[in-house]
PDB file of C-alpha atoms and ligand atoms in Angstrom:
ATOM      1  CA  MET A   1     109.900  95.914 119.894  1.00  0.00           C
ATOM      2  CA  LYS A   2     108.289  96.615 116.540  1.00  0.00           C
ATOM      3  CA  ARG A   3     104.627  97.486 116.826  1.00  0.00           C
ATOM      4  CA  VAL A   4     102.881  96.271 113.688  1.00  0.00           C
ATOM      5  CA  LEU A   5      99.270  97.259 113.034  1.00  0.00           C
ATOM      6  CA  ASP A   6      97.819  96.675 116.492  1.00  0.00           C
ATOM      7  CA  THR A   7      94.885  98.847 115.552  1.00  0.00           C
ATOM      8  CA  ASP A   8      91.535  99.033 113.765  1.00  0.00           C
ATOM      9  CA  ILE A   9      91.990 101.865 111.283  1.00  0.00           C
ATOM     10  CA  TYR A  10      95.031 102.540 109.113  1.00  0.00           C
ATOM     11  CA  ALA A  11      94.842 106.064 107.713  1.00  0.00           C
ATOM     12  CA  LEU A  12      96.649 107.412 104.659  1.00  0.00           C
ATOM     13  CA  THR A  13      97.188 110.925 103.372  1.00  0.00           C
ATOM     14  CA  ASP A  14      96.076 112.067  99.917  1.00  0.00           C
ATOM     15  CA  ALA A  15      96.287 115.810  99.367  1.00  0.00           C
ATOM     16  CA  GLY A  16      94.305 115.602  96.112  1.00  0.00           C
ATOM     17  CA  LEU A  17      91.231 114.216  97.895  1.00  0.00           C
ATOM     18  CA  SER A  18      91.404 116.422 100.983  1.00  0.00           C
ATOM     19  CA  ARG A  19      88.946 119.200 100.006  1.00  0.00           C
ATOM     20  CA  GLY A  20      91.715 121.777  99.749  1.00  0.00           C
ATOM     21  CA  ARG A  21      93.040 121.121 103.256  1.00  0.00           C
ATOM     22  CA  SER A  22      96.767 120.612 103.742  1.00  0.00           C
ATOM     23  CA  VAL A  23      98.271 117.222 104.523  1.00  0.00           C
ATOM     24  CA  ILE A  24      99.281 118.595 107.910  1.00  0.00           C
ATOM     25  CA  GLU A  25      95.756 119.852 108.723  1.00  0.00           C
ATOM     26  CA  VAL A  26      94.247 116.511 107.731  1.00  0.00           C
ATOM     27  CA  ALA A  27      96.826 114.541 109.716  1.00  0.00           C
ATOM     28  CA  ASP A  28      96.194 116.747 112.740  1.00  0.00           C
ATOM     29  CA  ALA A  29      92.467 115.942 112.584  1.00  0.00           C
ATOM     30  CA  MET A  30      93.259 112.221 112.205  1.00  0.00           C
ATOM     31  CA  LEU A  31      95.561 112.230 115.214  1.00  0.00           C
ATOM     32  CA  ARG A  32      92.998 114.125 117.302  1.00  0.00           C
ATOM     33  CA  ALA A  33      90.527 111.390 116.318  1.00  0.00           C
ATOM     34  CA  GLY A  34      92.914 108.811 117.785  1.00  0.00           C
ATOM     35  CA  ILE A  35      94.378 107.315 114.609  1.00  0.00           C
ATOM     36  CA  ARG A  36      97.295 105.024 115.593  1.00  0.00           C
ATOM     37  CA  VAL A  37      98.833 104.250 112.179  1.00  0.00           C
ATOM     38  CA  LEU A  38      99.336 106.874 109.503  1.00  0.00           C
ATOM     39  CA  GLN A  39     100.907 106.401 106.080  1.00  0.00           C
ATOM     40  CA  TYR A  40     102.216 109.349 104.087  1.00  0.00           C
ATOM     41  CA  ARG A  41     101.179 108.599 100.499  1.00  0.00           C
ATOM     42  CA  GLU A  42     101.621 111.508  98.116  1.00  0.00           C
ATOM     43  CA  LYS A  43     102.331 110.757  94.479  1.00  0.00           C
ATOM     44  CA  GLU A  44     102.623 114.240  92.994  1.00  0.00           C
ATOM     45  CA  ARG A  45     105.032 116.065  95.232  1.00  0.00           C
ATOM     46  CA  LYS A  46     108.597 117.286  94.810  1.00  0.00           C
ATOM     47  CA  ALA A  47     111.034 115.396  97.015  1.00  0.00           C
ATOM     48  CA  GLY A  48     111.834 118.481  99.101  1.00  0.00           C
ATOM     49  CA  VAL A  49     108.148 119.087  99.855  1.00  0.00           C
ATOM     50  CA  MET A  50     107.711 115.426 100.797  1.00  0.00           C
ATOM     51  CA  LEU A  51     110.675 115.657 103.133  1.00  0.00           C
ATOM     52  CA  ASP A  52     109.329 118.808 104.838  1.00  0.00           C
ATOM     53  CA  GLU A  53     105.863 117.305 105.273  1.00  0.00           C
ATOM     54  CA  CYS A  54     107.252 114.021 106.563  1.00  0.00           C
ATOM     55  CA  LEU A  55     109.457 115.827 109.083  1.00  0.00           C
ATOM     56  CA  GLN A  56     106.380 117.610 110.435  1.00  0.00           C
ATOM     57  CA  LEU A  57     104.295 114.439 110.431  1.00  0.00           C
ATOM     58  CA  ARG A  58     107.062 112.555 112.213  1.00  0.00           C
ATOM     59  CA  ARG A  59     107.017 115.145 115.033  1.00  0.00           C
ATOM     60  CA  MET A  60     103.218 115.067 115.250  1.00  0.00           C
ATOM     61  CA  THR A  61     102.883 111.269 115.136  1.00  0.00           C
ATOM     62  CA  ARG A  62     105.623 110.801 117.720  1.00  0.00           C
ATOM     63  CA  GLU A  63     103.856 113.174 120.116  1.00  0.00           C
ATOM     64  CA  ALA A  64     100.586 111.314 119.538  1.00  0.00           C
ATOM     65  CA  GLY A  65     102.101 107.823 119.881  1.00  0.00           C
ATOM     66  CA  CYS A  66     101.089 107.016 116.298  1.00  0.00           C
ATOM     67  CA  THR A  67     103.066 104.684 114.027  1.00  0.00           C
ATOM     68  CA  PHE A  68     104.334 106.588 110.990  1.00  0.00           C
ATOM     69  CA  ILE A  69     104.871 104.839 107.639  1.00  0.00           C
ATOM     70  CA  VAL A  70     106.171 106.412 104.420  1.00  0.00           C
ATOM     71  CA  ASN A  71     104.931 105.084 101.073  1.00  0.00           C
ATOM     72  CA  ASP A  72     107.539 104.123  98.447  1.00  0.00           C
ATOM     73  CA  HIS A  73     110.324 106.510  99.473  1.00  0.00           C
ATOM     74  CA  VAL A  74     112.801 104.544 101.545  1.00  0.00           C
ATOM     75  CA  ASP A  75     115.218 107.488 101.555  1.00  0.00           C
ATOM     76  CA  ILE A  76     112.644 109.840 103.072  1.00  0.00           C
ATOM     77  CA  ALA A  77     111.556 107.203 105.596  1.00  0.00           C
ATOM     78  CA  LEU A  78     115.154 106.963 106.787  1.00  0.00           C
ATOM     79  CA  LEU A  79     115.775 110.706 106.770  1.00  0.00           C
ATOM     80  CA  VAL A  80     112.786 111.411 109.021  1.00  0.00           C
ATOM     81  CA  ASP A  81     113.217 108.287 111.176  1.00  0.00           C
ATOM     82  CA  ALA A  82     109.811 106.896 110.216  1.00  0.00           C
ATOM     83  CA  ASP A  83     108.663 103.688 111.872  1.00  0.00           C
ATOM     84  CA  GLY A  84     108.367 102.001 108.538  1.00  0.00           C
ATOM     85  CA  VAL A  85     107.988 102.026 104.802  1.00  0.00           C
ATOM     86  CA  HIS A  86     105.274 100.630 102.539  1.00  0.00           C
ATOM     87  CA  VAL A  87     106.136  99.370  99.062  1.00  0.00           C
ATOM     88  CA  GLY A  88     104.256  97.925  96.109  1.00  0.00           C
ATOM     89  CA  GLN A  89     104.868  94.981  93.827  1.00  0.00           C
ATOM     90  CA  GLU A  90     106.720  97.192  91.320  1.00  0.00           C
ATOM     91  CA  ASP A  91     109.065  98.747  93.898  1.00  0.00           C
ATOM     92  CA  LEU A  92     112.347  97.465  95.317  1.00  0.00           C
ATOM     93  CA  PRO A  93     112.092  93.881  96.599  1.00  0.00           C
ATOM     94  CA  VAL A  94     111.505  93.508 100.328  1.00  0.00           C
ATOM     95  CA  GLU A  95     114.985  92.033 100.916  1.00  0.00           C
ATOM     96  CA  ALA A  96     116.599  95.131  99.389  1.00  0.00           C
ATOM     97  CA  VAL A  97     114.385  97.452 101.417  1.00  0.00           C
ATOM     98  CA  ARG A  98     115.317  95.457 104.531  1.00  0.00           C
ATOM     99  CA  GLN A  99     119.002  95.957 103.779  1.00  0.00           C
ATOM    100  CA  LEU A 100     118.394  99.692 103.741  1.00  0.00           C
ATOM    101  CA  VAL A 101     116.049 100.087 106.714  1.00  0.00           C
ATOM    102  CA  GLY A 102     117.425  97.406 109.037  1.00  0.00           C
ATOM    103  CA  PRO A 103     115.598  94.883 111.206  1.00  0.00           C
ATOM    104  CA  ASP A 104     113.671  97.272 113.435  1.00  0.00           C
ATOM    105  CA  ARG A 105     111.694  99.265 110.913  1.00  0.00           C
ATOM    106  CA  ILE A 106     108.378  97.974 109.609  1.00  0.00           C
ATOM    107  CA  ILE A 107     108.107  96.942 105.961  1.00  0.00           C
ATOM    108  CA  GLY A 108     104.641  96.692 104.445  1.00  0.00           C
ATOM    109  CA  LEU A 109     104.002  95.237 100.996  1.00  0.00           C
ATOM    110  CA  SER A 110     100.862  95.574  98.866  1.00  0.00           C
ATOM    111  CA  THR A 111      99.602  92.176  97.702  1.00  0.00           C
ATOM    112  CA  HIS A 112      96.756  91.248  95.403  1.00  0.00           C
ATOM    113  CA  SER A 113      96.773  87.439  95.238  1.00  0.00           C
ATOM    114  CA  PRO A 114      97.505  84.347  97.351  1.00  0.00           C
ATOM    115  CA  GLU A 115     100.781  83.904  95.479  1.00  0.00           C
ATOM    116  CA  GLN A 116     101.905  87.432  96.317  1.00  0.00           C
ATOM    117  CA  CYS A 117     100.896  86.862  99.943  1.00  0.00           C
ATOM    118  CA  ARG A 118     103.073  83.765 100.225  1.00  0.00           C
ATOM    119  CA  ASP A 119     105.906  85.566  98.466  1.00  0.00           C
ATOM    120  CA  ALA A 120     105.658  88.546 100.865  1.00  0.00           C
ATOM    121  CA  ILE A 121     105.933  86.206 103.856  1.00  0.00           C
ATOM    122  CA  ALA A 122     108.921  84.383 102.332  1.00  0.00           C
ATOM    123  CA  ARG A 123     110.681  87.693 101.701  1.00  0.00           C
ATOM    124  CA  GLY A 124     110.178  88.912 105.267  1.00  0.00           C
ATOM    125  CA  ALA A 125     107.529  91.620 104.980  1.00  0.00           C
ATOM    126  CA  ASP A 126     106.183  92.652 108.400  1.00  0.00           C
ATOM    127  CA  TYR A 127     102.649  93.171 107.141  1.00  0.00           C
ATOM    128  CA  ILE A 128     100.775  92.977 103.866  1.00  0.00           C
ATOM    129  CA  GLY A 129      98.165  95.136 102.211  1.00  0.00           C
ATOM    130  CA  VAL A 130      95.264  92.982 100.997  1.00  0.00           C
ATOM    131  CA  GLY A 131      93.340  94.555  98.158  1.00  0.00           C
ATOM    132  CA  PRO A 132      91.721  96.147  96.399  1.00  0.00           C
ATOM    133  CA  ILE A 133      88.774  94.615  98.228  1.00  0.00           C
ATOM    134  CA  PHE A 134      86.283  96.790  96.346  1.00  0.00           C
ATOM    135  CA  ALA A 135      86.531  99.080  93.314  1.00  0.00           C
ATOM    136  CA  THR A 136      88.509 102.262  93.975  1.00  0.00           C
ATOM    137  CA  LYS A 137      89.427 105.342  91.993  1.00  0.00           C
ATOM    138  CA  THR A 138      92.094 106.399  94.470  1.00  0.00           C
ATOM    139  CA  LYS A 139      94.931 104.186  93.231  1.00  0.00           C
ATOM    140  CA  LYS A 140      95.499 104.712  89.540  1.00  0.00           C
ATOM    141  CA  ASP A 141      97.454 101.628  88.504  1.00  0.00           C
ATOM    142  CA  VAL A 142      95.749  99.050  90.689  1.00  0.00           C
ATOM    143  CA  CYS A 143      94.345  95.744  89.432  1.00  0.00           C
ATOM    144  CA  ALA A 144      90.634  94.832  89.373  1.00  0.00           C
ATOM    145  CA  PRO A 145      89.077  94.264  92.801  1.00  0.00           C
ATOM    146  CA  VAL A 146      90.138  90.986  94.369  1.00  0.00           C
ATOM    147  CA  GLY A 147      86.979  90.981  96.463  1.00  0.00           C
ATOM    148  CA  LEU A 148      86.545  89.519  99.905  1.00  0.00           C
ATOM    149  CA  GLU A 149      87.720  86.104  98.652  1.00  0.00           C
ATOM    150  CA  TYR A 150      91.380  87.053  98.772  1.00  0.00           C
ATOM    151  CA  LEU A 151      90.878  88.479 102.276  1.00  0.00           C
ATOM    152  CA  ASP A 152      89.289  85.156 103.283  1.00  0.00           C
ATOM    153  CA  TYR A 153      92.370  83.338 101.976  1.00  0.00           C
ATOM    154  CA  VAL A 154      94.725  85.503 104.056  1.00  0.00           C
ATOM    155  CA  VAL A 155      92.601  85.337 107.215  1.00  0.00           C
ATOM    156  CA  GLN A 156      92.177  81.577 106.994  1.00  0.00           C
ATOM    157  CA  ASN A 157      95.748  80.641 106.074  1.00  0.00           C
ATOM    158  CA  HIS A 158      98.285  83.121 107.417  1.00  0.00           C
ATOM    159  CA  ASP A 159      99.204  84.888 110.655  1.00  0.00           C
ATOM    160  CA  ILE A 160     101.089  87.744 109.032  1.00  0.00           C
ATOM    161  CA  PRO A 161      99.537  91.091 110.063  1.00  0.00           C
ATOM    162  CA  HIS A 162      97.383  92.405 107.240  1.00  0.00           C
ATOM    163  CA  VAL A 163      95.483  95.492 106.314  1.00  0.00           C
ATOM    164  CA  ALA A 164      92.452  95.317 104.028  1.00  0.00           C
ATOM    165  CA  ILE A 165      92.374  98.167 101.520  1.00  0.00           C
ATOM    166  CA  GLY A 166      90.543  99.476  98.489  1.00  0.00           C
ATOM    167  CA  GLY A 167      87.040 100.925  98.323  1.00  0.00           C
ATOM    168  CA  ILE A 168      86.414 100.521 102.048  1.00  0.00           C
ATOM    169  CA  LYS A 169      83.737 102.973 103.188  1.00  0.00           C
ATOM    170  CA  LEU A 170      81.508 103.545 106.161  1.00  0.00           C
ATOM    171  CA  HIS A 171      78.806 101.333 104.630  1.00  0.00           C
ATOM    172  CA  ASN A 172      81.028  98.265 104.047  1.00  0.00           C
ATOM    173  CA  ALA A 173      83.751  98.508 106.754  1.00  0.00           C
ATOM    174  CA  GLY A 174      81.689  96.336 109.130  1.00  0.00           C
ATOM    175  CA  GLU A 175      81.451  93.589 106.507  1.00  0.00           C
ATOM    176  CA  VAL A 176      85.230  93.627 105.999  1.00  0.00           C
ATOM    177  CA  VAL A 177      85.819  93.290 109.743  1.00  0.00           C
ATOM    178  CA  ARG A 178      83.229  90.514 110.021  1.00  0.00           C
ATOM    179  CA  ARG A 179      85.208  88.618 107.358  1.00  0.00           C
ATOM    180  CA  GLY A 180      88.147  88.689 109.746  1.00  0.00           C
ATOM    181  CA  ALA A 181      90.187  91.731 108.703  1.00  0.00           C
ATOM    182  CA  ARG A 182      92.255  92.891 111.653  1.00  0.00           C
ATOM    183  CA  CYS A 183      92.832  96.330 110.258  1.00  0.00           C
ATOM    184  CA  CYS A 184      91.203  98.419 107.513  1.00  0.00           C
ATOM    185  CA  ALA A 185      92.953 101.090 105.469  1.00  0.00           C
ATOM    186  CA  LEU A 186      90.836 103.892 104.069  1.00  0.00           C
ATOM    187  CA  VAL A 187      91.925 106.817 101.947  1.00  0.00           C
ATOM    188  CA  SER A 188      89.050 108.747 100.345  1.00  0.00           C
ATOM    189  CA  GLU A 189      86.474 108.021 103.041  1.00  0.00           C
ATOM    190  CA  ILE A 190      88.616 109.668 105.732  1.00  0.00           C
ATOM    191  CA  VAL A 191      90.610 112.406 103.967  1.00  0.00           C
ATOM    192  CA  GLY A 192      87.511 113.429 101.990  1.00  0.00           C
ATOM    193  CA  ALA A 193      85.221 113.629 105.019  1.00  0.00           C
ATOM    194  CA  GLU A 194      84.049 117.098 105.960  1.00  0.00           C
ATOM    195  CA  ASP A 195      84.446 116.230 109.642  1.00  0.00           C
ATOM    196  CA  ILE A 196      87.306 113.751 109.946  1.00  0.00           C
ATOM    197  CA  GLY A 197      86.837 113.225 113.692  1.00  0.00           C
ATOM    198  CA  ASP A 198      83.171 112.377 113.206  1.00  0.00           C
ATOM    199  CA  MET A 199      83.966 109.989 110.319  1.00  0.00           C
ATOM    200  CA  VAL A 200      86.593 108.123 112.351  1.00  0.00           C
ATOM    201  CA  ALA A 201      84.158 107.794 115.266  1.00  0.00           C
ATOM    202  CA  ARG A 202      81.422 106.466 112.944  1.00  0.00           C
ATOM    203  CA  LEU A 203      83.847 104.031 111.315  1.00  0.00           C
ATOM    204  CA  ARG A 204      84.874 102.741 114.736  1.00  0.00           C
ATOM    205  CA  ARG A 205      81.231 102.114 115.619  1.00  0.00           C
ATOM    206  CA  ALA A 206      80.647 100.353 112.284  1.00  0.00           C
ATOM    207  CA  MET A 207      83.750  98.212 112.796  1.00  0.00           C
ATOM    208  CA  ALA A 208      82.967  97.226 116.405  1.00  0.00           C
ATOM    209  CA  VAL A 209      81.445  93.900 115.424  1.00  0.00           C
TER     210      VAL A 209
HETATM  211  N1  3NM B 301      96.277 100.425  97.638  1.00  0.00           N
HETATM  212  P1  3NM B 301      90.305 104.214  98.884  1.00  0.00           P
HETATM  213  S1  3NM B 301      93.884 100.151  96.876  1.00  0.00           S
HETATM  214  C1  3NM B 301      96.490 102.846  98.170  1.00  0.00           C
HETATM  215  O1  3NM B 301      94.874  97.319  96.619  1.00  0.00           O
HETATM  216  C2  3NM B 301      95.722 101.674  97.732  1.00  0.00           C
HETATM  217  O2  3NM B 301      96.914  97.771  97.160  1.00  0.00           O
HETATM  218  C3  3NM B 301      95.421  99.515  97.193  1.00  0.00           C
HETATM  219  O3  3NM B 301      91.834 104.104  98.491  1.00  0.00           O
HETATM  220  C4  3NM B 301      95.765  98.101  96.974  1.00  0.00           C
HETATM  221  O4  3NM B 301      90.192 103.883 100.337  1.00  0.00           O
HETATM  222  C5  3NM B 301      94.389 101.691  97.360  1.00  0.00           C
HETATM  223  O5  3NM B 301      89.970 105.658  98.615  1.00  0.00           O
HETATM  224  C6  3NM B 301      93.512 102.894  97.360  1.00  0.00           C
HETATM  225  O6  3NM B 301      89.550 103.274  97.998  1.00  0.00           O
HETATM  226  C7  3NM B 301      92.548 102.889  98.501  1.00  0.00           C
END
């Protein structure tokens, strides 16, 4: 059975924001903090390096019982036997990704509007990213913040699992959860924290609404 986002925090890697720590070190701290979904999202890596890191992360996440998702690279997701792949609006359509990964792997799709949400459901995505909720510098090519209004639309109209993303921090994570988000994805707030374990614990307290 596919396990799709049955968790509070969705963590992503970003070596450039990790205070000089390696992706593996950061992921290790996340897993020790009890993170249950981890996405490998590295934009400036050679394919061979991505493959090596993903092989290591696959071993670590499997041992920890953590769902492992690879961003964009369907080939790497398949090579390392990831649980799923996350794609954006400019990537291969969900139906094509499904043909490659089969029925049992998770496909996540970033969406930024009600129309894209409905389209993702029609195409058979397993979950959607909903964002950017707030302004973010982490994703370079992302549209202006969609605010909490788009999250409200998803929460009030659709059952598809969703993950709120974009500019979510310790100070606003509680608000996002109170608006009905089932799961929050955070990049800079977690990978950039000096003490990742402490940050995850504080986020959990802030999100326990
Ligand atoms: N996707 P931070 S926003 C990877 O809206 C990503 O689809 C987004 O980083 C979307 O938590 C985003 O540092 C970046 O703001 C989120």
